[in-house]
Amino acid sequence: MWRPETEQRASERPVLRPRRLRATDTLRRMLRETDLSVNHLVHPMFVAAGSRIERPIASMPGHAQRSVDKFSAEIDEILATRIPAVILFGLPESKDVNGSEAWNPHGPVPMAIAELKRSAPDTVVIADVCLCEYTSHGHCGVLDASQGVDNDATLPLLAQAAVAYAEAGADIVAPSAMMDGQVAAIRWALDAAGHGGVAILAYAAKFASAFYGPFREAAGSAPAFGDRRPYQLDPANRREALREVSLDVDEGADMVMVKPAGPYLDIIRQVRDRTSLPVAAYQVSGEYAMLKAAAERGWIDERRAAMESLVGIRRAGADVIITYYAKEAARWMEDGLRP
Ligand code: PBG
């Protein structure tokens, strides 16, 4: 006789057996709730000004700073694995207080965009828009008299950078400076410059995270003094993150991002449930470096752990994942590996 689960006593044989549906690989494949495919992955690239540069990034094995003339092997791999998109970060020739190389049309990012559009025209090119890689002080905007970041003075500079990347052929610009009003300022500038078709992926909920450590080595963007807590989100704040997302949606974002990913899966889920826009999540440099470091020591099975981290981000609700594992994950999936 059937009885509700709650009435079943521990001493009895169980009636309800979820294990039945896990018995074979085919059953598991049929009933898997979350899928992960190459279509969901975005590959980050660090573009150096100059030529014949290929500097491996020690804390991010498999990644390097490269000048545009050293792109071809990477582009071949992206095409071979069918990764749909890349996101670009620039390492300029020189830095100044205003980060003016950020909007130099001959700077590393516009050059990289042009090269990608020439040799891989179907690949979606996303350009990160921030000043931290371009300012001598390493902050994400220009400074005011008291060495704080001047929000409103930074907006036109971010807008100018976004227009330069659109001009070079970027499909999507991704403002990551966490300045108030940056999405609206960029949308307005893009439209005014005739780039109404260029989309904005807003780093909407970007937390002041220790997990950006390796990126700051990779992009040479560590702040010279202070930290980013006056503009990035407090890791403890969920409601504030949701507010940031809704403001960016109101300002005209086409997609919103949560960053980092792993420690913020609850935020990804809540953003997914509150907006109908596509949601991106950024598995950041420190998340990658931790997996790589543990794998190097033989402490975890890298493929399984990395794929589990990615499917977890998808399960939380991300449509798209920016990850330093993009190429490797794409190859593992080609080999038939599933998380
Ligand atoms: C800012 C930016 C950062 C990252 C992406 N865009 C760094 C920061 O805010 O310090 C971090 C990405 C990563 O850690 O992988 N331009």
CSV table of C-alpha atoms and ligand atoms in Angstrom, one decimal:
chain,number,residue,atom,x,y,z
A,1,MET,CA,0.0,0.0,0.0
A,2,TRP,CA,1.3,3.4,-0.9
A,3,ARG,CA,2.0,5.8,1.9
A,4,PRO,CA,3.5,9.3,1.9
A,5,GLU,CA,7.2,9.4,2.2
A,6,THR,CA,7.0,11.1,5.6
A,7,GLU,CA,5.2,8.1,7.1
A,8,GLN,CA,7.8,5.7,6.1
A,9,ARG,CA,9.8,4.5,9.1
A,10,ALA,CA,13.6,4.2,9.0
A,11,SER,CA,13.5,0.4,9.8
A,12,GLU,CA,11.4,-0.3,6.7
A,13,ARG,CA,12.7,-0.9,3.2
A,14,PRO,CA,12.4,2.3,1.2
A,15,VAL,CA,9.6,2.5,-1.3
A,16,LEU,CA,10.7,5.7,-2.9
A,17,ARG,CA,14.0,5.0,-4.7
A,18,PRO,CA,15.4,8.0,-6.7
A,19,ARG,CA,18.4,5.8,-7.6
A,20,ARG,CA,16.3,3.9,-10.1
A,21,LEU,CA,16.7,6.8,-12.5
A,22,ARG,CA,20.4,7.0,-12.1
A,23,ALA,CA,21.1,3.4,-13.0
A,24,THR,CA,22.5,3.7,-16.5
A,25,ASP,CA,24.4,6.2,-18.5
A,26,THR,CA,21.5,6.5,-20.9
A,27,LEU,CA,19.0,7.2,-18.2
A,28,ARG,CA,21.3,9.8,-16.8
A,29,ARG,CA,21.8,11.4,-20.2
A,30,MET,CA,18.1,11.4,-20.8
A,31,LEU,CA,17.2,13.0,-17.5
A,32,ARG,CA,20.1,15.5,-17.2
A,33,GLU,CA,18.5,18.9,-16.4
A,34,THR,CA,21.3,21.3,-17.3
A,35,ASP,CA,23.3,21.2,-20.5
A,36,LEU,CA,26.6,22.7,-21.1
A,37,SER,CA,28.0,23.1,-24.7
A,38,VAL,CA,30.6,25.1,-26.5
A,39,ASN,CA,27.8,27.5,-27.5
A,40,HIS,CA,27.7,28.9,-24.0
A,41,LEU,CA,31.4,29.7,-23.7
A,42,VAL,CA,33.4,33.0,-24.1
A,43,HIS,CA,37.2,32.9,-24.4
A,44,PRO,CA,39.1,35.8,-22.8
A,45,MET,CA,42.2,37.2,-24.5
A,46,PHE,CA,44.9,39.6,-23.4
A,47,VAL,CA,46.1,41.8,-26.2
A,48,ALA,CA,49.5,43.5,-25.9
A,49,ALA,CA,50.5,46.5,-27.9
A,50,GLY,CA,53.5,46.0,-30.2
A,51,SER,CA,54.6,43.0,-32.1
A,52,ARG,CA,56.2,39.5,-31.6
A,53,ILE,CA,55.0,39.4,-28.0
A,54,GLU,CA,53.9,36.2,-26.3
A,55,ARG,CA,54.3,36.4,-22.6
A,56,PRO,CA,52.8,33.4,-20.6
A,57,ILE,CA,50.8,34.5,-17.5
A,58,ALA,CA,52.3,32.4,-14.7
A,59,SER,CA,49.2,32.3,-12.5
A,60,MET,CA,47.0,31.4,-15.4
A,61,PRO,CA,48.5,28.4,-17.2
A,62,GLY,CA,47.5,28.2,-20.8
A,63,HIS,CA,47.0,31.9,-21.1
A,64,ALA,CA,49.4,34.6,-22.4
A,65,GLN,CA,49.6,38.2,-23.3
A,66,ARG,CA,49.9,38.3,-27.0
A,67,SER,CA,50.4,41.0,-29.7
A,68,VAL,CA,48.0,40.8,-32.6
A,69,ASP,CA,50.6,39.3,-34.9
A,70,LYS,CA,50.7,36.3,-32.6
A,71,PHE,CA,47.0,35.7,-32.7
A,72,SER,CA,46.8,33.1,-35.5
A,73,ALA,CA,47.1,29.9,-33.4
A,74,GLU,CA,44.5,31.1,-31.0
A,75,ILE,CA,42.1,32.1,-33.8
A,76,ASP,CA,42.6,28.7,-35.4
A,77,GLU,CA,41.7,27.0,-32.1
A,78,ILE,CA,38.6,29.2,-31.7
A,79,LEU,CA,37.4,28.3,-35.1
A,80,ALA,CA,38.2,24.6,-34.7
A,81,THR,CA,36.4,24.3,-31.4
A,82,ARG,CA,33.5,26.6,-32.6
A,83,ILE,CA,33.7,28.8,-29.5
A,84,PRO,CA,31.2,31.5,-30.4
A,85,ALA,CA,32.8,34.6,-28.7
A,86,VAL,CA,35.9,36.2,-27.3
A,87,ILE,CA,36.3,39.0,-24.9
A,88,LEU,CA,39.3,41.3,-25.2
A,89,PHE,CA,41.5,43.1,-22.6
A,90,GLY,CA,44.2,45.5,-23.7
A,91,LEU,CA,47.8,46.1,-22.5
A,92,PRO,CA,48.7,49.5,-23.9
A,93,GLU,CA,52.1,50.8,-24.9
A,94,SER,CA,51.9,53.5,-22.2
A,95,LYS,CA,49.6,54.6,-19.4
A,96,ASP,CA,48.6,58.1,-18.1
A,97,VAL,CA,46.3,59.5,-15.4
A,98,ASN,CA,43.3,59.6,-17.8
A,99,GLY,CA,43.9,56.2,-19.4
A,100,SER,CA,43.8,57.9,-22.8
A,101,GLU,CA,45.2,54.8,-24.6
A,102,ALA,CA,41.8,53.2,-23.9
A,103,TRP,CA,40.3,55.1,-26.9
A,104,ASN,CA,43.3,55.1,-29.1
A,105,PRO,CA,42.0,53.7,-32.5
A,106,HIS,CA,45.4,52.2,-33.0
A,107,GLY,CA,45.6,50.7,-29.5
A,108,PRO,CA,45.8,47.0,-28.9
A,109,VAL,CA,42.1,46.3,-28.6
A,110,PRO,CA,40.9,48.0,-31.8
A,111,MET,CA,43.8,46.3,-33.7
A,112,ALA,CA,42.7,42.9,-32.2
A,113,ILE,CA,39.1,43.5,-33.1
A,114,ALA,CA,40.0,44.3,-36.7
A,115,GLU,CA,42.2,41.2,-37.0
A,116,LEU,CA,39.5,39.0,-35.5
A,117,LYS,CA,36.9,40.5,-37.9
A,118,ARG,CA,39.3,39.8,-40.8
A,119,SER,CA,40.3,36.2,-40.0
A,120,ALA,CA,37.2,35.0,-38.0
A,121,PRO,CA,34.4,37.2,-39.2
A,122,ASP,CA,31.7,35.1,-37.6
A,123,THR,CA,33.2,35.1,-34.1
A,124,VAL,CA,31.4,37.5,-31.8
A,125,VAL,CA,33.9,40.0,-30.5
A,126,ILE,CA,33.3,41.5,-27.1
A,127,ALA,CA,35.5,44.4,-25.9
A,128,ASP,CA,35.9,45.0,-22.2
A,129,VAL,CA,35.4,48.7,-21.5
A,130,CYS,CA,37.4,50.0,-18.4
A,131,LEU,CA,40.2,52.3,-17.7
A,132,CYS,CA,42.1,50.2,-15.1
A,133,GLU,CA,44.5,48.7,-17.7
A,134,TYR,CA,45.2,52.2,-19.1
A,135,THR,CA,45.6,54.5,-16.1
A,136,SER,CA,48.9,55.0,-14.4
A,137,HIS,CA,47.3,54.6,-11.0
A,138,GLY,CA,45.4,51.4,-12.0
A,139,HIS,CA,41.9,52.6,-10.9
A,140,CYS,CA,38.9,52.1,-13.2
A,141,GLY,CA,38.3,55.8,-13.7
A,142,VAL,CA,39.9,59.2,-13.4
A,143,LEU,CA,40.8,60.6,-10.0
A,144,ASP,CA,39.3,63.7,-8.3
A,145,ALA,CA,41.3,66.1,-6.0
A,146,SER,CA,41.1,63.7,-3.1
A,147,GLN,CA,42.3,60.7,-5.0
A,148,GLY,CA,38.9,59.1,-5.2
A,149,VAL,CA,37.5,57.9,-8.5
A,150,ASP,CA,35.4,60.7,-10.1
A,151,ASN,CA,32.3,59.0,-11.4
A,152,ASP,CA,30.9,61.6,-13.7
A,153,ALA,CA,34.2,62.7,-15.2
A,154,THR,CA,34.9,59.0,-16.0
A,155,LEU,CA,31.6,58.5,-18.0
A,156,PRO,CA,32.6,60.3,-21.2
A,157,LEU,CA,36.0,58.5,-21.2
A,158,LEU,CA,34.3,55.1,-21.0
A,159,ALA,CA,31.9,56.2,-23.7
A,160,GLN,CA,34.8,57.3,-25.9
A,161,ALA,CA,36.5,53.9,-25.5
A,162,ALA,CA,33.3,52.1,-26.3
A,163,VAL,CA,32.9,54.1,-29.5
A,164,ALA,CA,36.5,53.4,-30.5
A,165,TYR,CA,35.8,49.6,-30.1
A,166,ALA,CA,32.5,49.9,-32.0
A,167,GLU,CA,34.3,51.8,-34.7
A,168,ALA,CA,36.9,49.0,-35.0
A,169,GLY,CA,34.1,46.4,-35.4
A,170,ALA,CA,33.2,45.1,-32.0
A,171,ASP,CA,29.9,43.4,-31.8
A,172,ILE,CA,29.4,43.9,-28.1
A,173,VAL,CA,31.0,46.3,-25.6
A,174,ALA,CA,31.2,45.3,-21.9
A,175,PRO,CA,31.6,48.1,-19.4
A,176,SER,CA,33.3,46.8,-16.3
A,177,ALA,CA,34.2,50.0,-14.4
A,178,MET,CA,31.2,50.0,-12.1
A,179,MET,CA,30.6,53.7,-12.5
A,180,ASP,CA,27.0,54.8,-12.0
A,181,GLY,CA,25.3,55.6,-15.2
A,182,GLN,CA,28.0,54.0,-17.4
A,183,VAL,CA,25.5,51.9,-19.4
A,184,ALA,CA,23.3,54.9,-20.3
A,185,ALA,CA,26.4,57.0,-21.2
A,186,ILE,CA,27.7,54.4,-23.5
A,187,ARG,CA,24.4,53.6,-25.1
A,188,TRP,CA,23.9,57.3,-25.8
A,189,ALA,CA,27.4,57.7,-27.3
A,190,LEU,CA,27.2,54.6,-29.4
A,191,ASP,CA,23.8,55.7,-30.8
A,192,ALA,CA,25.1,59.2,-31.5
A,193,ALA,CA,28.1,57.8,-33.3
A,194,GLY,CA,25.9,55.6,-35.5
A,195,HIS,CA,26.6,52.3,-33.7
A,196,GLY,CA,23.0,51.5,-32.7
A,197,GLY,CA,23.6,47.9,-33.6
A,198,VAL,CA,26.4,47.4,-31.1
A,199,ALA,CA,25.1,45.6,-28.0
A,200,ILE,CA,26.0,46.3,-24.3
A,201,LEU,CA,26.9,43.5,-22.0
A,202,ALA,CA,26.9,45.2,-18.6
A,203,TYR,CA,29.1,44.0,-15.8
A,204,ALA,CA,26.1,44.7,-13.7
A,205,ALA,CA,26.8,42.9,-10.5
A,206,LYS,CA,30.6,43.0,-10.2
A,207,PHE,CA,31.9,42.4,-6.7
A,208,ALA,CA,35.1,43.7,-5.1
A,209,SER,CA,36.7,40.3,-5.2
A,210,ALA,CA,40.0,38.8,-4.1
A,211,PHE,CA,39.5,36.3,-7.0
A,212,TYR,CA,40.7,38.9,-9.5
A,213,GLY,CA,44.2,38.6,-8.3
A,214,PRO,CA,45.7,36.7,-11.3
A,215,PHE,CA,43.9,39.0,-13.7
A,216,ARG,CA,45.6,42.0,-12.3
A,217,GLU,CA,49.0,40.4,-13.1
A,218,ALA,CA,47.7,39.4,-16.5
A,219,ALA,CA,46.4,42.8,-17.4
A,220,GLY,CA,48.8,44.9,-15.4
A,221,SER,CA,45.9,46.6,-13.7
A,222,ALA,CA,46.4,46.4,-10.0
A,223,PRO,CA,45.5,49.7,-8.3
A,224,ALA,CA,48.7,51.6,-7.2
A,225,PHE,CA,47.0,52.7,-3.9
A,226,GLY,CA,43.7,51.9,-2.2
A,227,ASP,CA,41.3,49.3,-3.6
A,228,ARG,CA,38.1,49.1,-5.7
A,229,ARG,CA,35.7,48.8,-2.8
A,230,PRO,CA,34.4,52.4,-3.3
A,231,TYR,CA,33.0,51.3,-6.7
A,232,GLN,CA,32.6,47.5,-6.8
A,233,LEU,CA,30.0,45.6,-4.8
A,234,ASP,CA,30.5,44.4,-1.3
A,235,PRO,CA,30.6,40.6,-1.5
A,236,ALA,CA,28.1,40.4,1.3
A,237,ASN,CA,25.4,42.3,-0.6
A,238,ARG,CA,22.6,40.5,-2.5
A,239,ARG,CA,19.9,43.1,-2.6
A,240,GLU,CA,22.3,45.8,-3.7
A,241,ALA,CA,23.5,43.5,-6.5
A,242,LEU,CA,20.0,43.1,-7.7
A,243,ARG,CA,19.5,46.8,-7.7
A,244,GLU,CA,22.6,47.3,-9.8
A,245,VAL,CA,21.2,44.8,-12.3
A,246,SER,CA,17.9,46.5,-12.5
A,247,LEU,CA,19.5,49.9,-13.0
A,248,ASP,CA,21.6,48.6,-15.9
A,249,VAL,CA,18.6,47.0,-17.5
A,250,ASP,CA,16.8,50.4,-17.2
A,251,GLU,CA,19.8,52.1,-18.7
A,252,GLY,CA,19.6,49.9,-21.8
A,253,ALA,CA,21.8,46.9,-21.2
A,254,ASP,CA,21.3,44.1,-23.7
A,255,MET,CA,22.8,41.5,-21.4
A,256,VAL,CA,23.8,41.5,-17.8
A,257,MET,CA,26.7,39.9,-16.0
A,258,VAL,CA,27.4,38.5,-12.6
A,259,LYS,CA,31.1,38.4,-11.6
A,260,PRO,CA,32.8,36.3,-10.1
A,261,ALA,CA,30.7,33.2,-10.8
A,262,GLY,CA,31.4,30.4,-8.3
A,263,PRO,CA,31.1,32.3,-5.0
A,264,TYR,CA,28.0,34.1,-6.4
A,265,LEU,CA,25.8,31.4,-7.7
A,266,ASP,CA,22.9,32.6,-5.6
A,267,ILE,CA,23.1,36.0,-7.3
A,268,ILE,CA,23.2,34.4,-10.8
A,269,ARG,CA,20.0,32.5,-9.9
A,270,GLN,CA,18.2,35.6,-8.6
A,271,VAL,CA,19.2,37.7,-11.6
A,272,ARG,CA,18.1,34.9,-13.9
A,273,ASP,CA,14.7,34.8,-12.2
A,274,ARG,CA,14.2,38.6,-12.3
A,275,THR,CA,15.2,39.6,-15.8
A,276,SER,CA,14.3,38.3,-19.2
A,277,LEU,CA,17.7,39.5,-20.7
A,278,PRO,CA,20.4,37.0,-21.3
A,279,VAL,CA,22.6,36.5,-18.2
A,280,ALA,CA,26.3,36.1,-18.4
A,281,ALA,CA,28.6,34.9,-15.6
A,282,TYR,CA,32.3,35.4,-15.4
A,283,GLN,CA,34.4,32.6,-13.9
A,284,VAL,CA,37.3,34.8,-13.1
A,285,SER,CA,41.0,34.4,-13.0
A,286,GLY,CA,41.2,33.3,-9.3
A,287,GLU,CA,38.6,30.6,-9.8
A,288,TYR,CA,40.6,29.3,-12.8
A,289,ALA,CA,44.0,29.6,-10.9
A,290,MET,CA,42.6,27.6,-7.9
A,291,LEU,CA,41.5,24.7,-10.1
A,292,LYS,CA,44.8,24.8,-12.1
A,293,ALA,CA,46.9,24.8,-8.9
A,294,ALA,CA,45.0,22.0,-7.3
A,295,ALA,CA,45.2,20.0,-10.5
A,296,GLU,CA,48.9,20.6,-10.9
A,297,ARG,CA,49.4,19.0,-7.5
A,298,GLY,CA,47.3,16.1,-8.4
A,299,TRP,CA,44.7,17.0,-5.7
A,300,ILE,CA,41.7,17.0,-8.0
A,301,ASP,CA,40.8,15.6,-11.4
A,302,GLU,CA,41.0,18.8,-13.4
A,303,ARG,CA,38.6,17.9,-16.2
A,304,ARG,CA,35.9,16.7,-13.9
A,305,ALA,CA,36.3,19.6,-11.5
A,306,ALA,CA,36.4,22.2,-14.2
A,307,MET,CA,33.4,20.8,-16.0
A,308,GLU,CA,31.5,20.6,-12.7
A,309,SER,CA,32.2,24.2,-11.9
A,310,LEU,CA,30.9,25.2,-15.4
A,311,VAL,CA,27.7,23.1,-15.2
A,312,GLY,CA,27.1,24.6,-11.7
A,313,ILE,CA,27.2,28.1,-13.2
A,314,ARG,CA,24.8,27.0,-15.9
A,315,ARG,CA,22.5,25.4,-13.4
A,316,ALA,CA,22.5,28.6,-11.3
A,317,GLY,CA,21.0,30.3,-14.4
A,318,ALA,CA,23.8,31.7,-16.6
A,319,ASP,CA,23.2,31.6,-20.3
A,320,VAL,CA,26.7,32.4,-21.2
A,321,ILE,CA,30.0,31.8,-19.3
A,322,ILE,CA,33.1,33.7,-19.7
A,323,THR,CA,35.8,31.3,-18.6
A,324,TYR,CA,39.6,30.8,-19.0
A,325,TYR,CA,38.6,27.1,-19.5
A,326,ALA,CA,36.7,27.8,-22.7
A,327,LYS,CA,39.2,26.2,-25.1
A,328,GLU,CA,39.9,23.2,-22.9
A,329,ALA,CA,36.3,22.6,-22.0
A,330,ALA,CA,35.4,22.8,-25.7
A,331,ARG,CA,38.0,20.1,-26.5
A,332,TRP,CA,37.0,17.9,-23.6
A,333,MET,CA,33.4,18.0,-24.7
A,334,GLU,CA,34.5,17.1,-28.3
A,335,ASP,CA,36.2,14.1,-26.6
A,336,GLY,CA,32.8,13.2,-25.1
A,337,LEU,CA,33.4,14.3,-21.6
A,338,ARG,CA,30.4,15.6,-19.7
A,339,PRO,CA,30.3,17.1,-16.3
B,1,PBG,C1,38.3,45.5,-15.0
B,1,PBG,C2,38.2,44.0,-15.0
B,1,PBG,C3,38.7,43.1,-14.0
B,1,PBG,C4,38.4,41.9,-14.5
B,1,PBG,C5,37.7,42.0,-15.7
B,1,PBG,N1,37.6,43.3,-16.0
B,1,PBG,C6,39.5,43.4,-12.9
B,1,PBG,C7,39.2,44.2,-11.7
B,1,PBG,O1,38.1,44.7,-11.6
B,1,PBG,O2,40.1,44.4,-11.0
B,1,PBG,C8,38.7,40.6,-13.7
B,1,PBG,C9,38.7,39.3,-14.5
B,1,PBG,C10,39.3,38.2,-13.9
B,1,PBG,O3,39.7,38.2,-12.7
B,1,PBG,O4,39.4,37.2,-14.6
B,1,PBG,N2,38.7,46.0,-16.3
